[in-house]
Amino acid sequence: MRISKLVSKTQREIPNEADTPSHQLLLRAGMISQVAAGMYNYLPLAWRSLRKIENIIRDEMDLAGGQEVFMPTLQPIELWQKSGRDQAFGTTLPALTTTDRRERVLVLGPTHEEVVTDIVAHYVRSYRDLPVNIYQLQNKFRDEPRPRAGLIRAREFIMLDAYSFDKDQAGLDSVYQRMLTAFANMYARCGLKSIPVEADSGAIGGKDSHEFMLPAETGEDTVITCPKCGYAANAEKAVFAKSKAGEPQTIPLPLEEIATPGKKAIEEVATFLGVSAVQTLKAVFYVADGEFIFVVIRGDLPVNEIKLAHALKVKELRLATQAEVTEQNITAGFASPIGLKGIKVVADDSVPAAANLVTGGNKPDTHIKNANYGRDFRADVVADIALAKAGDICTRCGTGLQAVRGIEVGHIFKLGTLYSEKLGAYFTDESGNPQVITMGCYGIGLGRLLAAAVEQNHDEKGIVWPASIAPYQVHLCALFIDEPKVIETAEKLYNELTTAGIEVLYDDRAESPGVKFNDADLLGMPLRITISPRNLEKNSVEVKWRTEKKAQLLPLDGITGAIKGMLNRK
Ligand SMILES: [Zn+2]
């Protein structure tokens, strides 16, 4: 490909709307362009990378026994009503529905569980037809409230979605392991480091689930890992050992009211009373599906809203406003569950395990010492609702946990029989009895993976593509093309390399060496070849890996073979 003919252009300035490295670099490299918020064009260079990722994915899915299909993006709402997900998707789905000329409601599919289960319900009859593993590469739509970071959180995106159908849980467990391995292979073949972590299943339902995280500083997820036993989980789901509060005081002491003028925050109260935050009880107020909720948790622990929503089995959860708190006659900053009536209370499991905690006095400038769960107050729900963070203790081995930022680039779920029951996907077992099919689903956002690859592989000059997903393998720079010897050699080498099956991006423009080198670094192809009058005097060309600082001179004679050898060894 000649850069002079390439439809896109590089740009020097950092685009205003881009705040993450991948968004900035993909725009500056002319690989993507924005159509509207969360909607992007993949220009030729990005599309080449994406096709390479797709090929790796197809290869691994086929190896794992997958059959590729293509399902429509437009889906009838009836399928979503059958699964009940027209409700479970909250406000996201209605925004993506449309009505056809016959007044039928259609959905721009955010996923395809319903459609694929419907296929299997039609074609799978007996246990002999199972297992089945189906996948597709398809466009998906999510009406994200906050599209951000370019391809990381877009509203339309290309996804691998794969679905497994088995006779029973044992079949699902086995295909799940196979897909876990296939996913790990895909990232490795794309030249990317990934961590599989235990994850929350969210709106999609199901029990076990894993996410694949690409470690990157700009990631919006936090992964909690144990450096000793290998435990890894999304912070949304991570568990940790909650040490006993302060001194192990097991004998409940009498309640004691104490003046704490102006001390509201946990740290202020703890310092004022000379106790640690571990010995305090924190009250936090939420509104869950419209109901006011009083949450109590040990003072040193943050609330994990995902765990809280699960404990309450609600769809929508948010912090209560000051006005809503006042409306409940609660004295903010001095609230306590003692004597509370008519409000649902949720306690973290750290609370019953602790003794003699400091809590609010239910009136201004007052706290109460020695509050004890069971004797002084109770909760309607007791559950683990605490957020894990670096330094917390691993429940498996007692080691201090670590936190790394990551970008979620894949998510797999054991769905079980959730969809097959609702959509009528049954089979006849060996004894002739009808049984419900057991499902799993497996997804990768391809655009997000492309962007995450850039987040993980770039420097201050530009992108550093892993060789297997680089748009081109070689960036050929011809310097001073008005010199006949240069342009002749460059054209000849371009043809030779291309004929030899090497992918070459050829900078044949009449630009200065500075501009050409800057663009080569920004675009980030693995190997740069430079043809200049000076090197031609020595009958040589300059060759440089994008990952290395130093260039080397290679004889022009036999250069194509030499380049081929270098690329094969990479
Ligand atoms: Zn551990």
Coordinates of C-alpha atoms and ligand atoms in Angstrom, one line a residue:
M1 CA 0.0 0.0 0.0
R2 CA 1.3 3.4 -1.0
I3 CA 0.8 6.1 1.7
S4 CA 0.4 8.7 -1.1
K5 CA -2.8 6.8 -2.0
L6 CA -4.1 6.0 1.5
V7 CA -7.5 7.5 2.2
S8 CA -6.6 8.6 5.7
K9 CA -3.9 11.0 6.9
T10 CA -1.9 11.3 10.0
Q11 CA -2.3 14.3 12.2
R12 CA 0.2 15.9 14.6
E13 CA -2.2 17.5 17.1
I14 CA -3.8 15.6 19.9
P15 CA -7.6 15.6 19.2
N16 CA -9.5 17.5 21.9
E17 CA -12.2 14.9 22.3
A18 CA -9.7 12.1 23.0
D19 CA -8.5 11.5 26.6
T20 CA -7.0 8.0 26.5
P21 CA -3.8 7.0 24.6
S22 CA -5.5 4.5 22.3
H23 CA -8.2 7.0 21.3
Q24 CA -5.7 9.7 20.6
L25 CA -3.3 7.5 18.7
L26 CA -5.9 5.7 16.6
L27 CA -7.3 9.1 15.6
R28 CA -3.8 10.7 15.0
A29 CA -2.7 7.7 13.0
G30 CA -5.8 8.1 10.8
M31 CA -6.9 4.6 11.6
I32 CA -10.4 5.5 12.9
S33 CA -12.6 8.6 12.5
Q34 CA -15.6 9.6 14.5
V35 CA -19.1 9.7 12.9
A36 CA -21.0 10.7 16.1
A37 CA -20.5 10.1 19.8
G38 CA -19.6 6.4 20.2
M39 CA -19.8 5.7 16.5
Y40 CA -16.6 5.2 14.4
N41 CA -15.4 4.5 10.9
Y42 CA -12.7 1.9 10.7
L43 CA -10.3 3.3 8.1
P44 CA -8.1 1.0 6.0
L45 CA -5.3 0.5 8.5
A46 CA -7.5 -0.3 11.4
W47 CA -9.7 -2.5 9.3
R48 CA -6.6 -4.6 8.3
S49 CA -5.7 -5.1 12.0
L50 CA -9.3 -6.0 12.8
R51 CA -9.4 -8.6 10.0
K52 CA -6.2 -10.2 11.5
I53 CA -7.8 -10.3 14.9
E54 CA -10.9 -11.9 13.3
N55 CA -8.8 -14.5 11.6
I56 CA -7.1 -15.5 14.8
I57 CA -10.5 -15.7 16.6
R58 CA -12.1 -17.8 13.8
D59 CA -9.1 -20.2 13.9
E60 CA -9.3 -20.7 17.7
M61 CA -13.2 -21.0 17.6
D62 CA -13.0 -23.6 14.9
L63 CA -10.3 -25.5 16.8
A64 CA -12.6 -25.5 19.9
G65 CA -15.4 -27.1 17.8
G66 CA -17.3 -24.0 16.8
Q67 CA -19.5 -23.6 13.8
E68 CA -19.7 -20.1 12.3
V69 CA -23.1 -18.5 11.6
F70 CA -24.4 -15.0 11.0
M71 CA -27.6 -13.9 12.7
P72 CA -29.5 -10.6 12.0
T73 CA -28.8 -7.5 14.0
L74 CA -32.6 -6.7 13.8
Q75 CA -34.5 -9.0 16.2
P76 CA -38.2 -9.2 17.0
I77 CA -39.1 -7.9 20.5
E78 CA -41.1 -11.2 21.0
L79 CA -37.9 -13.1 21.5
W80 CA -36.8 -10.7 24.2
Q81 CA -40.2 -10.9 25.8
K82 CA -39.9 -14.7 26.0
S83 CA -36.6 -14.4 27.8
G84 CA -37.8 -11.5 30.0
R85 CA -34.8 -9.5 29.0
D86 CA -36.9 -6.7 27.5
Q87 CA -37.2 -5.8 31.2
A88 CA -33.8 -7.0 32.6
F89 CA -31.8 -4.7 30.2
G90 CA -33.4 -1.7 32.0
T91 CA -33.3 1.5 30.1
T92 CA -30.7 0.3 27.6
L93 CA -33.0 -1.8 25.4
P94 CA -36.0 0.5 24.8
A95 CA -33.6 3.1 23.3
L96 CA -32.6 0.6 20.7
T97 CA -36.1 -0.5 19.6
T98 CA -37.8 0.6 16.4
T99 CA -41.1 -0.1 14.8
D100 CA -41.5 -1.4 11.2
R101 CA -44.2 -0.5 8.7
R102 CA -46.5 -3.1 10.2
E103 CA -46.1 -1.6 13.7
R104 CA -44.0 -4.6 14.9
V105 CA -41.4 -3.7 17.5
L106 CA -37.8 -4.6 16.5
V107 CA -34.6 -4.5 18.6
L108 CA -31.2 -3.6 17.4
G109 CA -29.6 -6.5 19.2
P110 CA -27.1 -5.8 22.0
T111 CA -26.5 -9.6 22.1
H112 CA -27.9 -12.8 20.5
E113 CA -28.8 -15.3 23.2
E114 CA -32.4 -15.3 22.3
V115 CA -31.9 -15.7 18.5
V116 CA -29.3 -18.5 18.9
T117 CA -31.4 -20.4 21.4
D118 CA -34.3 -20.2 19.0
I119 CA -32.1 -21.8 16.3
V120 CA -31.1 -24.6 18.6
A121 CA -34.7 -25.1 19.7
H122 CA -35.6 -25.8 16.1
Y123 CA -32.7 -28.1 15.1
V124 CA -31.7 -30.0 18.2
R125 CA -34.0 -32.9 18.9
S126 CA -32.1 -35.7 20.7
Y127 CA -29.0 -36.1 22.9
R128 CA -27.3 -37.3 19.7
D129 CA -27.5 -33.7 18.3
L130 CA -25.5 -32.4 21.3
P131 CA -23.1 -30.8 22.1
V132 CA -23.3 -27.8 19.7
N133 CA -21.0 -24.8 19.7
I134 CA -22.1 -21.8 17.5
Y135 CA -20.3 -18.5 17.0
Q136 CA -20.5 -15.4 14.9
L137 CA -18.7 -12.1 14.3
Q138 CA -21.4 -9.5 14.2
N139 CA -22.3 -5.8 14.9
K140 CA -23.9 -5.1 18.3
F141 CA -25.5 -2.0 19.7
R142 CA -25.6 -0.6 23.2
D143 CA -27.1 2.7 23.9
E144 CA -24.2 3.6 26.3
P145 CA -25.2 6.6 28.5
R146 CA -21.5 7.7 28.4
P147 CA -19.6 6.5 25.3
R148 CA -16.0 7.1 26.1
A149 CA -12.4 6.4 25.1
G150 CA -13.1 5.8 21.4
L151 CA -13.4 2.2 20.6
I152 CA -13.2 1.2 24.3
R153 CA -16.8 2.1 25.0
A154 CA -18.6 2.6 21.7
R155 CA -22.4 2.4 20.9
E156 CA -22.0 0.2 17.9
F157 CA -19.2 -2.4 17.9
I158 CA -18.2 -5.7 16.3
M159 CA -18.3 -8.7 18.6
L160 CA -17.4 -12.4 18.7
D161 CA -20.3 -14.1 20.4
A162 CA -20.1 -17.8 20.8
Y163 CA -22.7 -20.1 22.5
S164 CA -22.4 -23.7 23.7
F165 CA -25.3 -26.1 24.1
D166 CA -24.9 -29.3 26.2
K167 CA -26.8 -32.1 27.7
D168 CA -25.9 -31.3 31.3
Q169 CA -23.7 -29.3 33.7
A170 CA -20.7 -31.7 33.1
G171 CA -20.8 -31.0 29.4
L172 CA -21.0 -27.3 30.0
D173 CA -18.1 -27.5 32.5
S174 CA -15.9 -29.2 29.9
V175 CA -16.7 -26.8 27.0
Y176 CA -16.3 -23.9 29.4
Q177 CA -12.7 -25.0 30.2
R178 CA -12.0 -25.5 26.5
M179 CA -13.3 -22.0 25.7
L180 CA -11.3 -20.5 28.6
T181 CA -8.2 -22.0 26.9
A182 CA -9.2 -20.8 23.4
F183 CA -9.7 -17.3 24.7
A184 CA -6.3 -17.3 26.4
N185 CA -4.8 -18.6 23.1
M186 CA -6.5 -15.8 21.1
Y187 CA -5.0 -13.0 23.2
A188 CA -1.6 -14.6 23.2
R189 CA -1.7 -15.0 19.4
C190 CA -2.6 -11.3 19.2
G191 CA 0.6 -10.6 21.1
L192 CA -1.3 -9.4 24.2
K193 CA -1.0 -10.1 27.9
S194 CA -4.3 -11.1 29.5
I195 CA -5.5 -12.1 32.9
P196 CA -8.6 -14.3 33.3
V197 CA -10.5 -13.2 36.4
E198 CA -13.7 -14.2 38.2
A199 CA -16.4 -11.8 37.3
D200 CA -19.9 -10.6 38.0
S201 CA -22.5 -11.8 35.5
G202 CA -24.5 -8.5 35.3
A203 CA -27.7 -8.3 33.2
I204 CA -26.9 -11.4 31.2
G205 CA -27.6 -13.8 34.1
G206 CA -26.0 -17.2 34.8
K207 CA -23.7 -18.4 37.5
D208 CA -20.0 -18.8 36.9
S209 CA -18.3 -16.2 34.8
H210 CA -14.8 -15.0 33.9
E211 CA -13.6 -11.9 32.3
F212 CA -10.3 -11.5 30.4
M213 CA -8.5 -8.3 31.4
L214 CA -5.7 -6.7 29.5
P215 CA -3.5 -5.0 32.1
A216 CA -3.3 -1.3 31.2
E217 CA -2.9 1.8 33.4
T218 CA -5.9 3.5 31.7
G219 CA -8.3 0.6 32.3
E220 CA -11.6 1.4 33.9
D221 CA -11.8 -1.9 35.7
T222 CA -9.8 -2.9 38.8
V223 CA -8.6 -6.4 39.1
I224 CA -7.8 -7.8 42.5
T225 CA -5.0 -10.4 42.3
C226 CA -3.2 -12.5 44.8
P227 CA 0.6 -12.7 44.0
K228 CA 0.9 -16.0 45.9
C229 CA -2.0 -18.3 45.0
G230 CA -3.1 -16.7 41.7
Y231 CA -6.6 -15.7 42.9
A232 CA -7.8 -13.0 40.4
A233 CA -11.2 -11.3 40.4
N234 CA -12.9 -8.2 39.2
A235 CA -13.1 -5.7 42.2
E236 CA -16.9 -5.9 41.6
K237 CA -16.8 -9.4 42.8
A238 CA -13.6 -9.9 44.7
V239 CA -13.7 -11.4 48.2
F240 CA -11.2 -10.9 51.0
A241 CA -10.8 -11.8 54.6
K242 CA -12.3 -9.2 56.9
S243 CA -10.0 -9.2 60.0
K244 CA -11.8 -9.1 63.3
A245 CA -12.4 -5.5 64.5
G246 CA -9.5 -4.2 66.7
E247 CA -9.0 -6.0 69.9
P248 CA -11.1 -9.2 70.0
Q249 CA -13.7 -7.9 72.5
T250 CA -16.3 -10.6 72.5
I251 CA -18.2 -9.4 75.6
P252 CA -20.7 -6.8 74.6
L253 CA -20.2 -3.7 76.8
P254 CA -23.1 -1.4 77.8
L255 CA -24.2 1.3 75.3
E256 CA -22.7 4.7 76.1
E257 CA -23.8 8.0 74.6
I258 CA -20.9 10.4 73.9
A259 CA -20.7 14.0 72.7
T260 CA -18.9 14.4 69.3
P261 CA -19.5 18.0 68.4
G262 CA -19.1 18.5 64.6
K263 CA -17.5 15.1 64.1
K264 CA -19.3 13.4 61.2
A265 CA -16.9 11.6 58.9
I266 CA -15.7 8.2 60.2
E267 CA -12.0 9.3 60.3
E268 CA -13.0 12.4 62.4
V269 CA -15.0 10.4 64.8
A270 CA -12.4 7.7 65.1
T271 CA -9.6 10.2 65.7
F272 CA -11.7 12.1 68.2
L273 CA -12.6 9.0 70.2
G274 CA -9.1 7.5 69.9
V275 CA -10.3 4.3 68.2
S276 CA -9.5 2.9 64.7
A277 CA -12.0 3.0 61.8
V278 CA -12.3 -0.8 62.2
Q279 CA -14.2 -0.2 65.5
T280 CA -16.8 2.0 63.9
L281 CA -20.0 1.4 62.1
K282 CA -20.6 3.4 58.9
A283 CA -24.1 4.2 57.6
V284 CA -24.7 4.8 53.9
F285 CA -28.0 5.4 52.3
Y286 CA -29.2 4.1 48.9
V287 CA -32.4 4.0 46.9
A288 CA -32.9 0.6 45.4
D289 CA -35.6 0.2 42.8
G290 CA -37.3 3.1 44.4
E291 CA -37.0 1.9 48.0
F292 CA -34.9 3.7 50.6
I293 CA -32.2 1.5 52.1
F294 CA -30.1 1.9 55.2
V295 CA -26.7 0.2 54.8
V296 CA -24.3 -0.5 57.6
I297 CA -20.8 -1.6 57.2
R298 CA -17.6 -1.5 59.3
G299 CA -16.1 2.0 59.1
D300 CA -12.9 1.0 57.3
L301 CA -14.7 -0.8 54.4
P302 CA -16.1 0.8 51.3
V303 CA -19.5 -0.4 50.0
N304 CA -19.4 -2.4 46.7
E305 CA -22.6 -1.3 45.0
I306 CA -22.6 -4.3 42.6
K307 CA -22.6 -6.7 45.5
L308 CA -25.2 -4.6 47.3
A309 CA -27.5 -4.7 44.3
H310 CA -27.1 -8.5 44.1
A311 CA -27.8 -8.9 47.9
L312 CA -31.0 -6.8 47.4
K313 CA -31.9 -8.5 44.1
V314 CA -32.6 -5.1 42.5
K315 CA -32.0 -3.7 39.1
E316 CA -31.3 0.0 39.8
L317 CA -29.3 1.3 42.8
R318 CA -28.1 4.8 43.6
L319 CA -27.0 6.8 46.5
A320 CA -29.9 8.6 48.2
T321 CA -30.0 12.4 48.0
Q322 CA -29.6 14.7 51.0
A323 CA -33.4 15.5 50.7
E324 CA -34.3 11.8 50.7
V325 CA -32.2 11.2 53.8
T326 CA -33.8 14.1 55.6
E327 CA -37.3 12.9 54.5
Q328 CA -36.6 9.7 56.5
N329 CA -35.9 11.7 59.6
I330 CA -32.3 10.6 59.6
T331 CA -29.6 12.8 61.0
A332 CA -26.9 12.5 58.4
G333 CA -23.4 12.1 59.9
F334 CA -24.9 10.9 63.2
A335 CA -27.2 8.1 61.9
S336 CA -27.4 4.7 63.5
P337 CA -29.5 1.6 63.0
I338 CA -30.4 1.5 66.7
G339 CA -34.1 2.1 67.1
L340 CA -34.7 2.3 63.4
K341 CA -38.2 1.4 62.3
G342 CA -39.9 1.0 58.9
I343 CA -36.7 1.2 56.8
K344 CA -34.9 -1.8 55.2
V345 CA -31.5 -2.4 56.7
V346 CA -28.6 -4.2 54.9
A347 CA -25.5 -5.1 56.9
D348 CA -22.2 -6.2 55.6
D349 CA -21.2 -9.5 57.1
S350 CA -18.3 -7.7 58.9
V351 CA -20.9 -6.1 61.2
P352 CA -22.2 -9.2 63.1
A353 CA -18.6 -10.4 63.3
A354 CA -17.5 -7.3 65.2
A355 CA -18.3 -6.1 68.7
N356 CA -18.7 -2.8 70.6
L357 CA -18.7 -0.5 67.6
V358 CA -19.1 3.3 67.6
T359 CA -22.2 4.4 65.8
G360 CA -24.2 7.5 65.3
G361 CA -26.4 8.9 68.2
N362 CA -29.4 9.6 66.0
K363 CA -29.1 13.3 67.0
P364 CA -26.7 16.0 66.1
D365 CA -23.2 16.0 67.6
T366 CA -23.7 12.6 69.4
H367 CA -22.3 9.1 68.9
I368 CA -23.0 5.9 70.7
K369 CA -20.2 3.5 71.9
N370 CA -20.5 -0.3 72.2
A371 CA -23.2 -1.0 69.6
N372 CA -23.6 -4.7 69.0
Y373 CA -25.4 -6.5 66.3
G374 CA -28.2 -8.7 67.6
R375 CA -28.5 -7.0 71.0
D376 CA -28.9 -3.4 69.8
F377 CA -30.0 -3.7 66.2
R378 CA -30.6 -6.1 63.4
A379 CA -30.6 -6.1 59.6
D380 CA -33.1 -7.4 57.1
V381 CA -30.2 -8.7 54.9
V382 CA -26.7 -9.7 56.0
A383 CA -24.3 -10.2 53.1
D384 CA -20.8 -9.5 51.9
I385 CA -21.2 -6.0 50.4
A386 CA -17.7 -4.7 50.8
L387 CA -15.3 -3.6 48.1
A388 CA -11.9 -5.3 48.0
K389 CA -8.8 -3.1 47.6
A390 CA -5.0 -3.5 47.5
G391 CA -3.7 -4.6 50.8
D392 CA -6.8 -6.6 51.8
I393 CA -6.1 -10.2 52.8
C394 CA -6.6 -13.2 50.4
T395 CA -9.2 -15.6 51.8
R396 CA -7.4 -18.6 50.2
C397 CA -3.8 -18.1 51.4
G398 CA -3.7 -15.0 53.7
T399 CA -1.4 -13.0 51.4
G400 CA -1.9 -9.3 50.8
L401 CA -3.9 -8.7 47.7
Q402 CA -2.8 -6.4 44.8
A403 CA -4.9 -4.2 42.5
V404 CA -4.1 -3.6 38.8
R405 CA -6.0 -1.5 36.3
G406 CA -7.3 -3.5 33.3
I407 CA -9.5 -3.3 30.3
E408 CA -12.1 -6.0 29.9
V409 CA -11.7 -7.6 26.5
G410 CA -13.7 -10.8 26.9
H411 CA -16.4 -12.2 29.0
I412 CA -17.6 -15.8 29.3
F413 CA -20.6 -17.1 31.3
K414 CA -22.1 -20.4 32.3
L415 CA -25.7 -19.5 31.5
G416 CA -27.1 -22.9 32.6
T417 CA -30.8 -23.3 31.5
L418 CA -31.9 -19.7 31.9
Y419 CA -32.6 -19.1 28.2
S420 CA -33.2 -22.6 27.0
E421 CA -36.1 -23.0 29.5
K422 CA -37.7 -19.7 28.4
L423 CA -37.2 -20.2 24.7
G424 CA -38.2 -23.9 24.7
A425 CA -34.8 -25.5 23.8
Y426 CA -35.2 -29.1 24.9
F427 CA -33.8 -32.5 23.8
T428 CA -34.8 -36.1 24.3
D429 CA -32.4 -38.0 26.5
E430 CA -31.3 -41.6 26.3
S431 CA -34.4 -42.8 28.1
G432 CA -36.7 -40.8 25.8
N433 CA -37.5 -38.1 28.4
P434 CA -37.4 -34.4 27.5
Q435 CA -34.6 -32.4 29.1
V436 CA -33.7 -28.8 29.0
I437 CA -30.4 -27.8 27.2
T438 CA -27.5 -26.3 29.3
M439 CA -25.9 -23.2 27.8
G440 CA -22.8 -21.1 28.0
C441 CA -21.9 -17.9 26.2
Y442 CA -18.6 -16.4 25.3
G443 CA -17.9 -12.9 24.0
I444 CA -15.1 -10.6 22.8
G445 CA -15.5 -7.0 21.7
L446 CA -13.2 -6.7 18.7
G447 CA -12.9 -2.9 18.5
R448 CA -12.3 -2.7 22.2
L449 CA -9.6 -5.4 21.8
L450 CA -7.9 -3.3 19.1
A451 CA -8.0 -0.2 21.3
A452 CA -6.8 -2.2 24.3
A453 CA -3.9 -3.6 22.2
V454 CA -2.8 0.0 21.6
E455 CA -3.3 0.9 25.3
Q456 CA -0.9 -1.9 26.2
N457 CA 1.5 -1.4 23.3
H458 CA 2.5 2.3 22.7
D459 CA 5.2 4.7 23.6
E460 CA 5.5 8.5 23.6
K461 CA 6.0 8.5 19.8
G462 CA 3.1 6.3 18.8
I463 CA 1.7 2.8 18.5
V464 CA 4.0 -0.3 18.8
W465 CA 1.9 -3.0 17.0
P466 CA 2.3 -6.6 18.1
A467 CA 3.5 -8.3 14.8
S468 CA 0.5 -10.6 14.4
I469 CA -2.1 -7.8 14.4
A470 CA -0.1 -4.9 12.8
P471 CA -1.9 -3.5 9.7
Y472 CA 1.4 -4.1 7.7
Q473 CA 4.6 -5.9 8.7
V474 CA 7.0 -3.5 7.0
H475 CA 7.0 0.3 6.8
L476 CA 9.2 1.2 3.8
C477 CA 10.5 4.8 3.9
A478 CA 12.0 6.3 0.7
L479 CA 13.9 9.5 1.6
F480 CA 14.6 12.2 -1.0
I481 CA 12.5 10.6 -3.8
D482 CA 13.6 13.3 -6.3
E483 CA 16.9 11.3 -6.4
P484 CA 16.4 8.8 -9.3
K485 CA 18.4 6.1 -7.5
V486 CA 16.2 6.3 -4.4
I487 CA 12.9 6.1 -6.2
E488 CA 14.1 3.3 -8.5
T489 CA 15.4 1.2 -5.6
A490 CA 12.4 1.8 -3.5
E491 CA 9.9 0.9 -6.2
K492 CA 11.9 -2.3 -7.0
L493 CA 12.1 -3.3 -3.3
Y494 CA 8.4 -2.6 -2.8
N495 CA 7.5 -4.9 -5.6
E496 CA 9.9 -7.6 -4.5
L497 CA 8.7 -7.6 -0.9
T498 CA 5.1 -7.6 -1.9
T499 CA 5.6 -10.4 -4.4
A500 CA 7.4 -12.4 -1.6
G501 CA 4.1 -12.1 0.4
I502 CA 5.3 -9.5 2.8
E503 CA 2.8 -6.8 3.7
V504 CA 4.4 -3.4 3.0
L505 CA 3.2 0.1 3.8
Y506 CA 5.3 2.2 1.4
D507 CA 5.9 5.9 2.1
D508 CA 6.4 7.2 -1.4
R509 CA 5.4 10.8 -0.5
A510 CA 7.6 13.8 -1.2
E511 CA 7.9 14.6 2.5
S512 CA 11.0 15.4 4.7
P513 CA 12.8 12.5 6.5
G514 CA 11.5 14.0 9.8
V515 CA 7.9 13.8 8.8
K516 CA 8.4 10.2 7.4
F517 CA 10.1 8.9 10.5
N518 CA 7.5 10.6 12.8
D519 CA 4.7 8.9 10.8
A520 CA 6.5 5.5 10.9
D521 CA 6.7 5.8 14.7
L522 CA 3.1 7.0 15.0
L523 CA 1.7 4.2 12.8
G524 CA 3.9 1.6 14.6
M525 CA 4.5 -1.2 12.0
P526 CA 7.0 -3.7 13.4
L527 CA 9.9 -3.3 10.9
R528 CA 11.0 0.0 9.2
I529 CA 13.2 -0.1 6.1
T530 CA 14.8 3.2 5.0
I531 CA 16.2 3.9 1.6
S532 CA 18.3 7.0 1.4
P533 CA 21.0 8.4 -0.9
R534 CA 23.7 8.0 1.8
N535 CA 23.0 4.3 2.4
L536 CA 22.7 3.6 -1.3
E537 CA 26.3 4.8 -1.7
K538 CA 27.2 1.9 0.5
N539 CA 24.8 -0.4 -1.4
S540 CA 22.8 -0.8 1.8
V541 CA 19.4 -0.1 3.4
E542 CA 18.7 0.7 7.0
V543 CA 16.4 -1.7 8.9
K544 CA 14.9 -0.9 12.4
W545 CA 12.5 -2.7 14.6
R546 CA 9.8 -0.4 16.1
T547 CA 10.5 -1.9 19.5
E548 CA 14.3 -1.1 19.3
K549 CA 16.2 2.1 19.4
K550 CA 19.1 1.1 17.1
A551 CA 18.9 0.6 13.4
Q552 CA 21.2 -1.7 11.4
L553 CA 22.5 -1.5 7.8
L554 CA 21.9 -4.5 5.6
P555 CA 23.3 -5.1 2.1
L556 CA 20.9 -4.3 -0.7
D557 CA 21.9 -7.6 -2.3
G558 CA 19.5 -10.3 -1.1
I559 CA 17.6 -7.9 1.1
T560 CA 14.2 -9.4 0.5
G561 CA 15.4 -12.8 1.8
A562 CA 17.0 -11.2 4.8
I563 CA 13.8 -9.3 5.6
K564 CA 11.7 -12.4 5.3
G565 CA 14.0 -14.2 7.6
M566 CA 13.8 -11.4 10.2
L567 CA 10.0 -11.4 10.1
N568 CA 9.7 -15.1 10.4
R569 CA 12.0 -15.2 13.5
K570 CA 10.0 -12.5 15.2
Ligands
ZN1 ZN -4.0 -16.0 47.8

